[in-house]
PDB file of C-alpha atoms in Angstrom:
ATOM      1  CA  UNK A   1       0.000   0.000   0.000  1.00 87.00           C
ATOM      2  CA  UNK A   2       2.996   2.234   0.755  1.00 91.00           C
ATOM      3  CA  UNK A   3       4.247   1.690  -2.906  1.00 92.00           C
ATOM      4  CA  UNK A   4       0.252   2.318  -4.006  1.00 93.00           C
ATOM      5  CA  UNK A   5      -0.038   5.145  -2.209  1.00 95.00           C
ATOM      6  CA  UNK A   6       3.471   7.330  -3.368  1.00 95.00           C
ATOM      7  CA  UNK A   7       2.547   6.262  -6.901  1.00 94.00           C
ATOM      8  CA  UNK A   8      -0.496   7.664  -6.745  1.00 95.00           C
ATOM      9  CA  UNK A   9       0.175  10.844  -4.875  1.00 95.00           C
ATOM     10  CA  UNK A  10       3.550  11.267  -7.842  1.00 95.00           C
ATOM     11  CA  UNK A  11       0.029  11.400  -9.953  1.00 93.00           C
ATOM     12  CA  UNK A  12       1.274   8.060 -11.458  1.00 93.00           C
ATOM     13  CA  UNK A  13      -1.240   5.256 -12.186  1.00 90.00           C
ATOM     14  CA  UNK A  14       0.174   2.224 -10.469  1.00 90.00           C
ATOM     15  CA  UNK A  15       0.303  -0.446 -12.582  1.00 90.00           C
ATOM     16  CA  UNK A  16       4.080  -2.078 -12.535  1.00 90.00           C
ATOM     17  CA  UNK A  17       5.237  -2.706  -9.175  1.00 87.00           C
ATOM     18  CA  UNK A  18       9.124  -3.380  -9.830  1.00 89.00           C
ATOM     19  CA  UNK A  19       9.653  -3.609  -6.433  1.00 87.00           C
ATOM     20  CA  UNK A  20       9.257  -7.618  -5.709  1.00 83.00           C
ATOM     21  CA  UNK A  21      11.424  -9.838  -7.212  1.00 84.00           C
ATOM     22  CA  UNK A  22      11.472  -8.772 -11.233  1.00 88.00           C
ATOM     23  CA  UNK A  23       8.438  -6.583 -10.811  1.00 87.00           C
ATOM     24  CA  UNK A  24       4.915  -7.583 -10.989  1.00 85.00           C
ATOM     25  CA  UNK A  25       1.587  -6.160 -12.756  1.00 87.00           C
ATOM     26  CA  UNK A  26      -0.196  -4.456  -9.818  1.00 87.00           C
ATOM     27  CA  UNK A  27      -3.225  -4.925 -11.285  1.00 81.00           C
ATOM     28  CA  UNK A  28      -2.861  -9.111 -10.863  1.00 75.00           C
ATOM     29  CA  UNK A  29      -2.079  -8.513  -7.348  1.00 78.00           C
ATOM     30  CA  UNK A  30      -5.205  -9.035  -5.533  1.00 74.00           C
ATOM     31  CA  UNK A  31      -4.512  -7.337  -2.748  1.00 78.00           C
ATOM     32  CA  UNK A  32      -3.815  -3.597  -4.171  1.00 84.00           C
ATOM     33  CA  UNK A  33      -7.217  -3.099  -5.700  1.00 87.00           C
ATOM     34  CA  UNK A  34      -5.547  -0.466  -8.111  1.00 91.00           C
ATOM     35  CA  UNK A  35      -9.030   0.711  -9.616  1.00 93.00           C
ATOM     36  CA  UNK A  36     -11.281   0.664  -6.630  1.00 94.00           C
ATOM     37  CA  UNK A  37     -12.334   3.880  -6.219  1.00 96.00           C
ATOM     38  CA  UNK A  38     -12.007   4.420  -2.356  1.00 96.00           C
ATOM     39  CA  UNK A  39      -8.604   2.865  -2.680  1.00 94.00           C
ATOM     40  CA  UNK A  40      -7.904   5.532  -5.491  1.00 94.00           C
ATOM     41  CA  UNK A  41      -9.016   8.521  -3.435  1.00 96.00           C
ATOM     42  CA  UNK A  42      -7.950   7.992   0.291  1.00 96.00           C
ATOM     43  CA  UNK A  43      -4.940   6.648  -0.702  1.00 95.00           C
ATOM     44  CA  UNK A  44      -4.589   9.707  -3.177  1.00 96.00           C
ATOM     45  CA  UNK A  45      -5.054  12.786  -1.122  1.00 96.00           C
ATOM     46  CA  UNK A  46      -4.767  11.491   2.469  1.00 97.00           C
ATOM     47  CA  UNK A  47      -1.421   9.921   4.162  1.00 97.00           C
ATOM     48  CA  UNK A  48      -0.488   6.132   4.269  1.00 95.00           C
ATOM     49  CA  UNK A  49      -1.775   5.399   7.901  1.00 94.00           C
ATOM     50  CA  UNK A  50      -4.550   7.672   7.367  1.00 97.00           C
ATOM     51  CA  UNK A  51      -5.437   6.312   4.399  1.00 95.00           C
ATOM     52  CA  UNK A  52      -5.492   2.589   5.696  1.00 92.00           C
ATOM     53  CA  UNK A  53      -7.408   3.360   9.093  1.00 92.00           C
ATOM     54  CA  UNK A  54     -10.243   5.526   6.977  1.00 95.00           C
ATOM     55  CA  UNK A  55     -10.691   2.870   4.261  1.00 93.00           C
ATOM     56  CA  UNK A  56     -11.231   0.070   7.424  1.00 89.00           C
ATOM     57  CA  UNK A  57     -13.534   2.502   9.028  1.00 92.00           C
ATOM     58  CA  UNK A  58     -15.370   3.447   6.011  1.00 96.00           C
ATOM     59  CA  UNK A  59     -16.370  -0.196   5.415  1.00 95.00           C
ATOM     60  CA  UNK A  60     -17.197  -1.248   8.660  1.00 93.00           C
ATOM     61  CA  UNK A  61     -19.191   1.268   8.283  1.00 95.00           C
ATOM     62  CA  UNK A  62     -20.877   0.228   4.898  1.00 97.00           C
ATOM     63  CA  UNK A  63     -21.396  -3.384   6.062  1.00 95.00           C
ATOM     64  CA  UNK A  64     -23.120  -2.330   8.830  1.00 96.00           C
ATOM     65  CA  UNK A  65     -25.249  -0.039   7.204  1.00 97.00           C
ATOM     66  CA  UNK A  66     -25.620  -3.282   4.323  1.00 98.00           C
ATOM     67  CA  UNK A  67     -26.139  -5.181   6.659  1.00 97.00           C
ATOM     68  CA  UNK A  68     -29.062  -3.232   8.335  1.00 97.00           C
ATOM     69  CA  UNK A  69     -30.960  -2.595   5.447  1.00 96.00           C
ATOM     70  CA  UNK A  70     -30.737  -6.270   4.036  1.00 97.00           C
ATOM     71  CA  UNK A  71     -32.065  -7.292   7.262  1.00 97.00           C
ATOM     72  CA  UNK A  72     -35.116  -4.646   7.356  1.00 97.00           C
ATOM     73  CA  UNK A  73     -35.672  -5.980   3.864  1.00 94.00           C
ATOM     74  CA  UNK A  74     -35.774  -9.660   5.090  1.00 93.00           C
ATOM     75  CA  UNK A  75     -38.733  -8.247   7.636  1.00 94.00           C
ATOM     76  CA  UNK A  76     -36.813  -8.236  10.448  1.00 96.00           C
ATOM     77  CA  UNK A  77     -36.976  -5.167  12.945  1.00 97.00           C
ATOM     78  CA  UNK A  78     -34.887  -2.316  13.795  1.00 97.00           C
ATOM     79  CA  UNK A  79     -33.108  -4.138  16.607  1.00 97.00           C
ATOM     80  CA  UNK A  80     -33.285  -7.421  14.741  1.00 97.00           C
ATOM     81  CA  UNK A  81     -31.240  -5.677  12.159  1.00 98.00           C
ATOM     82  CA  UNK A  82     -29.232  -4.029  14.166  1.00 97.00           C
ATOM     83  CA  UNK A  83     -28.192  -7.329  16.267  1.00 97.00           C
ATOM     84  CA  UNK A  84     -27.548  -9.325  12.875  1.00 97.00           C
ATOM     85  CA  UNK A  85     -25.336  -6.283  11.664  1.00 96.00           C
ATOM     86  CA  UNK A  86     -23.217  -6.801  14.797  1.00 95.00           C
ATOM     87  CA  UNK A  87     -23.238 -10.241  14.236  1.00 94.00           C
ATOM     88  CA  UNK A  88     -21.696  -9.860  10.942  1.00 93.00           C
ATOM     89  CA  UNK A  89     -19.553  -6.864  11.096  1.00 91.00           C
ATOM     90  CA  UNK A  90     -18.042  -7.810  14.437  1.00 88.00           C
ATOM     91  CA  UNK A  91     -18.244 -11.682  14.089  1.00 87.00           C
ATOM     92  CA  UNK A  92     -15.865 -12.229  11.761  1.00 77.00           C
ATOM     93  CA  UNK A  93     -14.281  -8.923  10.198  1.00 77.00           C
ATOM     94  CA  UNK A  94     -11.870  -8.117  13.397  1.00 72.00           C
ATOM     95  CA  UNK A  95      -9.809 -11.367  13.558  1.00 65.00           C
ATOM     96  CA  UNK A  96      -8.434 -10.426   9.990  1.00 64.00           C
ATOM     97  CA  UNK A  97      -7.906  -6.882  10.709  1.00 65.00           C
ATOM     98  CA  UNK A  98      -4.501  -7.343   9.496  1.00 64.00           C
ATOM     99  CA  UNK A  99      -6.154  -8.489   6.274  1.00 71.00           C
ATOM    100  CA  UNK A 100      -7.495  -5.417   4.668  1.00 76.00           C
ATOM    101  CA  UNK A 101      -9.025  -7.223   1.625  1.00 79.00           C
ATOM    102  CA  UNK A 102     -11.432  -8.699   4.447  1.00 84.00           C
ATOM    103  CA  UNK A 103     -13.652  -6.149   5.523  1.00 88.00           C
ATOM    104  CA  UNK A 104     -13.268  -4.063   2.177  1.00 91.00           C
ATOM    105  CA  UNK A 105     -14.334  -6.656   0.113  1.00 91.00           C
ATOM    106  CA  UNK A 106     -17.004  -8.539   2.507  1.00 92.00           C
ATOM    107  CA  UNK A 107     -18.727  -5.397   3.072  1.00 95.00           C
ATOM    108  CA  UNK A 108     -20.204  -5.508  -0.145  1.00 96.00           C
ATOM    109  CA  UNK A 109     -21.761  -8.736   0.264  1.00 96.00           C
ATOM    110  CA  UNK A 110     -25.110  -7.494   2.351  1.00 97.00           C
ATOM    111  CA  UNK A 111     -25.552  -5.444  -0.797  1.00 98.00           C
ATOM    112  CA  UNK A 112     -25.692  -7.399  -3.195  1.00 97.00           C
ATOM    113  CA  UNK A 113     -27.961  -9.897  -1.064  1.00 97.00           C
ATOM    114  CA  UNK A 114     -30.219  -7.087  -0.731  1.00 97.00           C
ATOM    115  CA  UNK A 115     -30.417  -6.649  -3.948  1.00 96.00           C
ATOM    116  CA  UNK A 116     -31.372  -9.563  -4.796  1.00 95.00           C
ATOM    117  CA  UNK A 117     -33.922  -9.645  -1.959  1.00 94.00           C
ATOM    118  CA  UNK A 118     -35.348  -6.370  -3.240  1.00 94.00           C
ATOM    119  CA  UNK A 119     -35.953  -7.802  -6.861  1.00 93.00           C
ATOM    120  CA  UNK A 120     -37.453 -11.052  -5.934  1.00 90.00           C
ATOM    121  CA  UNK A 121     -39.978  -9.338  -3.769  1.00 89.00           C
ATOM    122  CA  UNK A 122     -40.927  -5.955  -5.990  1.00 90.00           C
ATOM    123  CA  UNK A 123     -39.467  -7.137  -9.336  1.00 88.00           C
ATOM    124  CA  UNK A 124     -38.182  -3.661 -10.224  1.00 92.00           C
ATOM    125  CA  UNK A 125     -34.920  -4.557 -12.464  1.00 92.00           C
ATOM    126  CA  UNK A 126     -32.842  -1.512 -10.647  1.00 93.00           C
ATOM    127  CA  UNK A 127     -32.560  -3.686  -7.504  1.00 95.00           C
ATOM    128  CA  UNK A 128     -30.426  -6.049  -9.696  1.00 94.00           C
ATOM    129  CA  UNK A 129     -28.029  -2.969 -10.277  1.00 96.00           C
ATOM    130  CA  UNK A 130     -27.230  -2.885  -6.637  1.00 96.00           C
ATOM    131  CA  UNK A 131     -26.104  -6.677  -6.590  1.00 96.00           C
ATOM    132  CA  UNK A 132     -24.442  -5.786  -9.744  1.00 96.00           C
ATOM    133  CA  UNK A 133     -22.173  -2.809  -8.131  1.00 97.00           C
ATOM    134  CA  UNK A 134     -21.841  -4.740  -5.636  1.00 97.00           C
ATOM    135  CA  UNK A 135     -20.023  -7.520  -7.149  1.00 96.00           C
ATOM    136  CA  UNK A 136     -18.106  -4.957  -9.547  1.00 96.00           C
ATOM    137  CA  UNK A 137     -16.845  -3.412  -5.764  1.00 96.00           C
ATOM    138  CA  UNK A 138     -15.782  -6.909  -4.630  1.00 94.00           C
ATOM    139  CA  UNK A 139     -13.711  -7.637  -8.327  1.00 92.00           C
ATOM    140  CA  UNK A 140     -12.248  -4.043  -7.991  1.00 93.00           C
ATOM    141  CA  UNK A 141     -11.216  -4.124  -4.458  1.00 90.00           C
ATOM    142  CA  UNK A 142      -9.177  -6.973  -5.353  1.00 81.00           C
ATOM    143  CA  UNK A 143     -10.136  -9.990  -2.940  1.00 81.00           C
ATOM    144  CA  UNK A 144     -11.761 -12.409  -5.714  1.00 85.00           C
ATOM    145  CA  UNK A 145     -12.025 -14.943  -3.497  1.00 87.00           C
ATOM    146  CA  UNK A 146     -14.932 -12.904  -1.210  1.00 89.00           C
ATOM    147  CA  UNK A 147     -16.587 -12.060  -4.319  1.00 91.00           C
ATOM    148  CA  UNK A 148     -16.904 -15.667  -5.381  1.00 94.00           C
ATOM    149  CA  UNK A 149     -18.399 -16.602  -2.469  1.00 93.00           C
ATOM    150  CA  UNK A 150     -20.635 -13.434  -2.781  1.00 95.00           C
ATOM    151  CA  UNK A 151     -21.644 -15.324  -6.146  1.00 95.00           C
ATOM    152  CA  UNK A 152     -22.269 -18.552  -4.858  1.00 96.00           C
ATOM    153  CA  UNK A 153     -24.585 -16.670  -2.330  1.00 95.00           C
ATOM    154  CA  UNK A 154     -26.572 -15.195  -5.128  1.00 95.00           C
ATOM    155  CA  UNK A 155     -26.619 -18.651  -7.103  1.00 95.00           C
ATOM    156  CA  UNK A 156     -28.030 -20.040  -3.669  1.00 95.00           C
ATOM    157  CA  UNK A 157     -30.060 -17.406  -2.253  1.00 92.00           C
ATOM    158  CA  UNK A 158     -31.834 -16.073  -5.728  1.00 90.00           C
ATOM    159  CA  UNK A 159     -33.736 -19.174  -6.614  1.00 90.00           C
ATOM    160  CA  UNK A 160     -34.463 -20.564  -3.139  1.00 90.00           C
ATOM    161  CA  UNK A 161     -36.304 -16.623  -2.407  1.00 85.00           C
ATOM    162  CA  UNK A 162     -37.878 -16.872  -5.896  1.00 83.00           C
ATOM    163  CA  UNK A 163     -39.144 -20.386  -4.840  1.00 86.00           C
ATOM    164  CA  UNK A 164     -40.244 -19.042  -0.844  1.00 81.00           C
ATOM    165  CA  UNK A 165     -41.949 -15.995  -2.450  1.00 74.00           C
ATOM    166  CA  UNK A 166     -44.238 -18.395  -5.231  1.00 71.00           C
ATOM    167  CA  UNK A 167     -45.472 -20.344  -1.824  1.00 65.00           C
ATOM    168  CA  UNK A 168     -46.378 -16.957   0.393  1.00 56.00           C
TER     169      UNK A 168
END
């Protein structure tokens, strides 16, 4: 991130890190998310520690708030949603705070369940663009394992709701 961040603030576009062994494309490292766009601004105009603590923040923040209104969706109350938020955001995310990718990555999942929750139940085609940013998030923050799973969610979750819903 160091390397990520000078590049960026030089008002370069990292995409060679020659830094490990004979270099490396930093856009096949997984870990660098090169065009996500928090990434690309905090780590832009703010400095390295800064930068790292905000984008953790920031998506704690975001799954919690995913989290929450994927819940609500589901029916569940305000305290319900809250609770399951907790549960997610502060079940699993802080062990790996030394993993970045983590929380930056699995934040976007809620969203993209909710959007599939929202379509099943209204059929409006625009919730499908919030599962679809979603998973463009996930690819672009780098961690393509998380966003794999986040798929296998969706290939789970879609037709088992679209099933539930023809029986209510």
């Amino acid at each position: 991130k160091a390397w990520y961040a000078e590049r960026l603030q030089a008002g370069e576009l990292p995409l060679w890190n020659p830094l490990v062994g004979h270099g490396f494309p930093a856009l096949g490292e997984s870990q660098t998310g090169v065009f996500y766009p928090f990434s690309l601004l905090l780590y832009r105009f703010l400095p390295l520690g800064v930068a790292y603590n905000a984008n953790f923040v920031l998506h704690y923040v975001l799954a919690f708030g995913f989290t929450c209104h994927y819940a609500r969706r589901l029916g569940l109350s305000l305290f319900e949603s809250i609770l399951a938020a907790v549960v997610f955001v502060y079940g699993w995310f802080p062990a790996r705070n030394s993993l970045e990718w983590a929380i930056i990555t699995g934040a976007w999942l809620p969203l993209a369940l909710w959007g599939v929750e929202g379509f099943v139940a209204s059929g409006r085609r625009w919730f499908l663009m919030a599962t679809q940013l979603a998973v463009v998030m996930q690819l672009l923050a780098g961690h393509f394992n998380l966003a794999f799973i986040t798929l296998l969610a969706i290939v789970m979750v879609a037709p088992l709701r679209l099933v539930l819903s023809e029986r209510l």
